Amino acid sequence: MGVSIWQVVVVVILFLLLFGRGKIPALMGDLAQGIKSFKTGMRDDPVDGDTDSLKASAPSAAPEQPAQTRSSS
């Protein structure tokens, strides 16, 4: 049993009634940005067991700065 055209029409009409015409582009933009962010995060994560790339991508420690002394006046 497949989905008929009338079922699709009813779902689209309900979607438009619930969210309105103005919010749909904003929702789709947010969805697209979330997907892009997820893909970027997945690409940045190292593969399990790949410790060499983990060490290479780890930020180096900041050089120590000498402690500032207060001059008494």
PDB file of N, CA, C and O in Angstrom, residues 17-57:
ATOM      1  N   LEU A  17      -0.400  25.218   7.470  1.00  0.00           N
ATOM      2  CA  LEU A  17      -1.265  25.816   8.484  1.00  0.00           C
ATOM      3  C   LEU A  17      -0.560  25.945   9.831  1.00  0.00           C
ATOM      4  O   LEU A  17      -0.731  26.934  10.544  1.00  0.00           O
ATOM      5  N   LEU A  18       0.229  24.937  10.189  1.00  0.00           N
ATOM      6  CA  LEU A  18       0.914  24.967  11.483  1.00  0.00           C
ATOM      7  C   LEU A  18       2.062  25.967  11.516  1.00  0.00           C
ATOM      8  O   LEU A  18       2.240  26.693  12.500  1.00  0.00           O
ATOM      9  N   PHE A  19       2.852  26.025  10.466  1.00  0.00           N
ATOM     10  CA  PHE A  19       4.065  26.837  10.491  1.00  0.00           C
ATOM     11  C   PHE A  19       3.943  28.145   9.735  1.00  0.00           C
ATOM     12  O   PHE A  19       4.737  29.053   9.939  1.00  0.00           O
ATOM     13  N   GLY A  20       2.989  28.267   8.849  1.00  0.00           N
ATOM     14  CA  GLY A  20       2.831  29.497   8.091  1.00  0.00           C
ATOM     15  C   GLY A  20       3.885  29.622   7.004  1.00  0.00           C
ATOM     16  O   GLY A  20       4.900  28.939   7.005  1.00  0.00           O
ATOM     17  N   ARG A  21       3.622  30.517   6.068  1.00  0.00           N
ATOM     18  CA  ARG A  21       4.532  30.670   4.936  1.00  0.00           C
ATOM     19  C   ARG A  21       5.843  31.314   5.328  1.00  0.00           C
ATOM     20  O   ARG A  21       6.881  31.017   4.755  1.00  0.00           O
ATOM     21  N   GLY A  22       5.839  32.220   6.281  1.00  0.00           N
ATOM     22  CA  GLY A  22       7.046  32.958   6.628  1.00  0.00           C
ATOM     23  C   GLY A  22       8.067  32.145   7.403  1.00  0.00           C
ATOM     24  O   GLY A  22       9.264  32.379   7.297  1.00  0.00           O
ATOM     25  N   LYS A  23       7.607  31.187   8.186  1.00  0.00           N
ATOM     26  CA  LYS A  23       8.528  30.431   9.039  1.00  0.00           C
ATOM     27  C   LYS A  23       9.198  29.266   8.329  1.00  0.00           C
ATOM     28  O   LYS A  23      10.243  28.798   8.765  1.00  0.00           O
ATOM     29  N   ILE A  24       8.631  28.800   7.251  1.00  0.00           N
ATOM     30  CA  ILE A  24       9.185  27.627   6.569  1.00  0.00           C
ATOM     31  C   ILE A  24      10.593  27.892   6.043  1.00  0.00           C
ATOM     32  O   ILE A  24      11.488  27.079   6.266  1.00  0.00           O
ATOM     33  N   PRO A  25      10.869  29.022   5.362  1.00  0.00           N
ATOM     34  CA  PRO A  25      12.254  29.263   4.922  1.00  0.00           C
ATOM     35  C   PRO A  25      13.233  29.364   6.089  1.00  0.00           C
ATOM     36  O   PRO A  25      14.368  28.885   5.996  1.00  0.00           O
ATOM     37  N   ALA A  26      12.797  29.968   7.187  1.00  0.00           N
ATOM     38  CA  ALA A  26      13.665  30.059   8.362  1.00  0.00           C
ATOM     39  C   ALA A  26      13.949  28.675   8.937  1.00  0.00           C
ATOM     40  O   ALA A  26      15.085  28.375   9.323  1.00  0.00           O
ATOM     41  N   LEU A  27      12.931  27.821   8.996  1.00  0.00           N
ATOM     42  CA  LEU A  27      13.116  26.458   9.490  1.00  0.00           C
ATOM     43  C   LEU A  27      14.073  25.670   8.595  1.00  0.00           C
ATOM     44  O   LEU A  27      14.951  24.954   9.080  1.00  0.00           O
ATOM     45  N   MET A  28      13.915  25.817   7.283  1.00  0.00           N
ATOM     46  CA  MET A  28      14.782  25.092   6.352  1.00  0.00           C
ATOM     47  C   MET A  28      16.217  25.619   6.432  1.00  0.00           C
ATOM     48  O   MET A  28      17.171  24.853   6.336  1.00  0.00           O
ATOM     49  N   GLY A  29      16.381  26.933   6.633  1.00  0.00           N
ATOM     50  CA  GLY A  29      17.716  27.506   6.782  1.00  0.00           C
ATOM     51  C   GLY A  29      18.395  26.995   8.037  1.00  0.00           C
ATOM     52  O   GLY A  29      19.584  26.656   8.025  1.00  0.00           O
ATOM     53  N   ASP A  30      17.647  26.939   9.135  1.00  0.00           N
ATOM     54  CA  ASP A  30      18.191  26.405  10.385  1.00  0.00           C
ATOM     55  C   ASP A  30      18.558  24.935  10.243  1.00  0.00           C
ATOM     56  O   ASP A  30      19.588  24.483  10.746  1.00  0.00           O
ATOM     57  N   LEU A  31      17.724  24.188   9.556  1.00  0.00           N
ATOM     58  CA  LEU A  31      17.992  22.768   9.331  1.00  0.00           C
ATOM     59  C   LEU A  31      19.258  22.583   8.493  1.00  0.00           C
ATOM     60  O   LEU A  31      20.118  21.763   8.816  1.00  0.00           O
ATOM     61  N   ALA A  32      19.388  23.381   7.435  1.00  0.00           N
ATOM     62  CA  ALA A  32      20.570  23.287   6.571  1.00  0.00           C
ATOM     63  C   ALA A  32      21.837  23.654   7.335  1.00  0.00           C
ATOM     64  O   ALA A  32      22.877  23.003   7.198  1.00  0.00           O
ATOM     65  N   GLN A  33      21.755  24.688   8.170  1.00  0.00           N
ATOM     66  CA  GLN A  33      22.922  25.093   8.957  1.00  0.00           C
ATOM     67  C   GLN A  33      23.294  24.010   9.969  1.00  0.00           C
ATOM     68  O   GLN A  33      24.470  23.740  10.196  1.00  0.00           O
ATOM     69  N   GLY A  34      22.312  23.369  10.552  1.00  0.00           N
ATOM     70  CA  GLY A  34      22.582  22.283  11.486  1.00  0.00           C
ATOM     71  C   GLY A  34      23.250  21.104  10.804  1.00  0.00           C
ATOM     72  O   GLY A  34      24.176  20.492  11.349  1.00  0.00           O
ATOM     73  N   ILE A  35      22.805  20.781   9.598  1.00  0.00           N
ATOM     74  CA  ILE A  35      23.412  19.676   8.856  1.00  0.00           C
ATOM     75  C   ILE A  35      24.850  20.009   8.490  1.00  0.00           C
ATOM     76  O   ILE A  35      25.749  19.173   8.633  1.00  0.00           O
ATOM     77  N   LYS A  36      25.105  21.247   8.041  1.00  0.00           N
ATOM     78  CA  LYS A  36      26.470  21.667   7.699  1.00  0.00           C
ATOM     79  C   LYS A  36      27.370  21.605   8.922  1.00  0.00           C
ATOM     80  O   LYS A  36      28.511  21.149   8.852  1.00  0.00           O
ATOM     81  N   SER A  37      26.857  22.061  10.054  1.00  0.00           N
ATOM     82  CA  SER A  37      27.631  22.033  11.298  1.00  0.00           C
ATOM     83  C   SER A  37      27.951  20.598  11.703  1.00  0.00           C
ATOM     84  O   SER A  37      29.066  20.297  12.130  1.00  0.00           O
ATOM     85  N   PHE A  38      26.984  19.710  11.562  1.00  0.00           N
ATOM     86  CA  PHE A  38      27.191  18.302  11.894  1.00  0.00           C
ATOM     87  C   PHE A  38      28.257  17.683  10.994  1.00  0.00           C
ATOM     88  O   PHE A  38      29.150  16.982  11.466  1.00  0.00           O
ATOM     89  N   LYS A  39      28.174  17.963   9.690  1.00  0.00           N
ATOM     90  CA  LYS A  39      29.159  17.421   8.753  1.00  0.00           C
ATOM     91  C   LYS A  39      30.548  17.948   9.064  1.00  0.00           C
ATOM     92  O   LYS A  39      31.527  17.195   9.001  1.00  0.00           O
ATOM     93  N   THR A  40      30.660  19.229   9.389  1.00  0.00           N
ATOM     94  CA  THR A  40      31.954  19.808   9.738  1.00  0.00           C
ATOM     95  C   THR A  40      32.499  19.168  11.003  1.00  0.00           C
ATOM     96  O   THR A  40      33.683  18.842  11.081  1.00  0.00           O
ATOM     97  N   GLY A  41      31.657  18.958  11.977  1.00  0.00           N
ATOM     98  CA  GLY A  41      32.078  18.320  13.216  1.00  0.00           C
ATOM     99  C   GLY A  41      32.526  16.891  13.002  1.00  0.00           C
ATOM    100  O   GLY A  41      33.501  16.436  13.607  1.00  0.00           O
ATOM    101  N   MET A  42      31.840  16.173  12.144  1.00  0.00           N
ATOM    102  CA  MET A  42      32.223  14.794  11.855  1.00  0.00           C
ATOM    103  C   MET A  42      33.548  14.734  11.102  1.00  0.00           C
ATOM    104  O   MET A  42      34.354  13.841  11.315  1.00  0.00           O
ATOM    105  N   ARG A  43      33.778  15.699  10.234  1.00  0.00           N
ATOM    106  CA  ARG A  43      35.010  15.722   9.457  1.00  0.00           C
ATOM    107  C   ARG A  43      36.194  16.100  10.342  1.00  0.00           C
ATOM    108  O   ARG A  43      37.293  15.625  10.147  1.00  0.00           O
ATOM    109  N   ASP A  44      35.978  16.947  11.352  1.00  0.00           N
ATOM    110  CA  ASP A  44      37.048  17.386  12.239  1.00  0.00           C
ATOM    111  C   ASP A  44      37.429  16.343  13.272  1.00  0.00           C
ATOM    112  O   ASP A  44      38.556  16.336  13.754  1.00  0.00           O
ATOM    113  N   ASP A  45      36.515  15.449  13.641  1.00  0.00           N
ATOM    114  CA  ASP A  45      36.800  14.434  14.648  1.00  0.00           C
ATOM    115  C   ASP A  45      37.768  13.394  14.092  1.00  0.00           C
ATOM    116  O   ASP A  45      37.623  12.933  12.965  1.00  0.00           O
ATOM    117  N   PRO A  46      38.771  13.018  14.880  1.00  0.00           N
ATOM    118  CA  PRO A  46      39.696  11.985  14.414  1.00  0.00           C
ATOM    119  C   PRO A  46      39.015  10.612  14.421  1.00  0.00           C
ATOM    120  O   PRO A  46      38.092  10.358  15.185  1.00  0.00           O
ATOM    121  N   VAL A  47      39.495   9.734  13.586  1.00  0.00           N
ATOM    122  CA  VAL A  47      38.967   8.374  13.510  1.00  0.00           C
ATOM    123  C   VAL A  47      39.461   7.610  14.737  1.00  0.00           C
ATOM    124  O   VAL A  47      40.579   7.819  15.206  1.00  0.00           O
ATOM    125  N   ASP A  48      38.641   6.715  15.276  1.00  0.00           N
ATOM    126  CA  ASP A  48      39.041   5.918  16.438  1.00  0.00           C
ATOM    127  C   ASP A  48      40.334   5.166  16.146  1.00  0.00           C
ATOM    128  O   ASP A  48      40.492   4.575  15.087  1.00  0.00           O
ATOM    129  N   GLY A  49      41.254   5.180  17.096  1.00  0.00           N
ATOM    130  CA  GLY A  49      42.500   4.465  16.949  1.00  0.00           C
ATOM    131  C   GLY A  49      43.564   5.263  16.221  1.00  0.00           C
ATOM    132  O   GLY A  49      44.683   4.815  16.073  1.00  0.00           O
ATOM    133  N   ASP A  50      43.247   6.446  15.763  1.00  0.00           N
ATOM    134  CA  ASP A  50      44.201   7.278  15.036  1.00  0.00           C
ATOM    135  C   ASP A  50      44.786   8.296  16.009  1.00  0.00           C
ATOM    136  O   ASP A  50      44.408   9.452  16.015  1.00  0.00           O
ATOM    137  N   THR A  51      45.726   7.851  16.840  1.00  0.00           N
ATOM    138  CA  THR A  51      46.274   8.725  17.874  1.00  0.00           C
ATOM    139  C   THR A  51      47.278   9.709  17.322  1.00  0.00           C
ATOM    140  O   THR A  51      47.494  10.760  17.901  1.00  0.00           O
ATOM    141  N   ASP A  52      47.912   9.412  16.178  1.00  0.00           N
ATOM    142  CA  ASP A  52      48.877  10.337  15.598  1.00  0.00           C
ATOM    143  C   ASP A  52      48.197  11.630  15.171  1.00  0.00           C
ATOM    144  O   ASP A  52      48.721  12.716  15.404  1.00  0.00           O
ATOM    145  N   SER A  53      47.032  11.514  14.551  1.00  0.00           N
ATOM    146  CA  SER A  53      46.338  12.727  14.127  1.00  0.00           C
ATOM    147  C   SER A  53      45.790  13.474  15.329  1.00  0.00           C
ATOM    148  O   SER A  53      45.651  14.681  15.311  1.00  0.00           O
ATOM    149  N   LEU A  54      45.494  12.747  16.402  1.00  0.00           N
ATOM    150  CA  LEU A  54      45.017  13.391  17.616  1.00  0.00           C
ATOM    151  C   LEU A  54      46.118  14.259  18.202  1.00  0.00           C
ATOM    152  O   LEU A  54      45.871  15.387  18.606  1.00  0.00           O
ATOM    153  N   LYS A  55      47.337  13.742  18.237  1.00  0.00           N
ATOM    154  CA  LYS A  55      48.454  14.512  18.768  1.00  0.00           C
ATOM    155  C   LYS A  55      48.767  15.699  17.874  1.00  0.00           C
ATOM    156  O   LYS A  55      49.095  16.775  18.357  1.00  0.00           O
ATOM    157  N   ALA A  56      48.658  15.519  16.587  1.00  0.00           N
ATOM    158  CA  ALA A  56      48.969  16.596  15.657  1.00  0.00           C
ATOM    159  C   ALA A  56      47.926  17.710  15.727  1.00  0.00           C
ATOM    160  O   ALA A  56      48.255  18.877  15.556  1.00  0.00           O
ATOM    161  N   SER A  57      46.680  17.354  15.990  1.00  0.00           N
ATOM    162  CA  SER A  57      45.636  18.369  16.009  1.00  0.00           C
ATOM    163  C   SER A  57      45.475  19.019  17.377  1.00  0.00           C
ATOM    164  O   SER A  57      44.767  19.998  17.511  1.00  0.00           O
TER     165      SER A  57
END
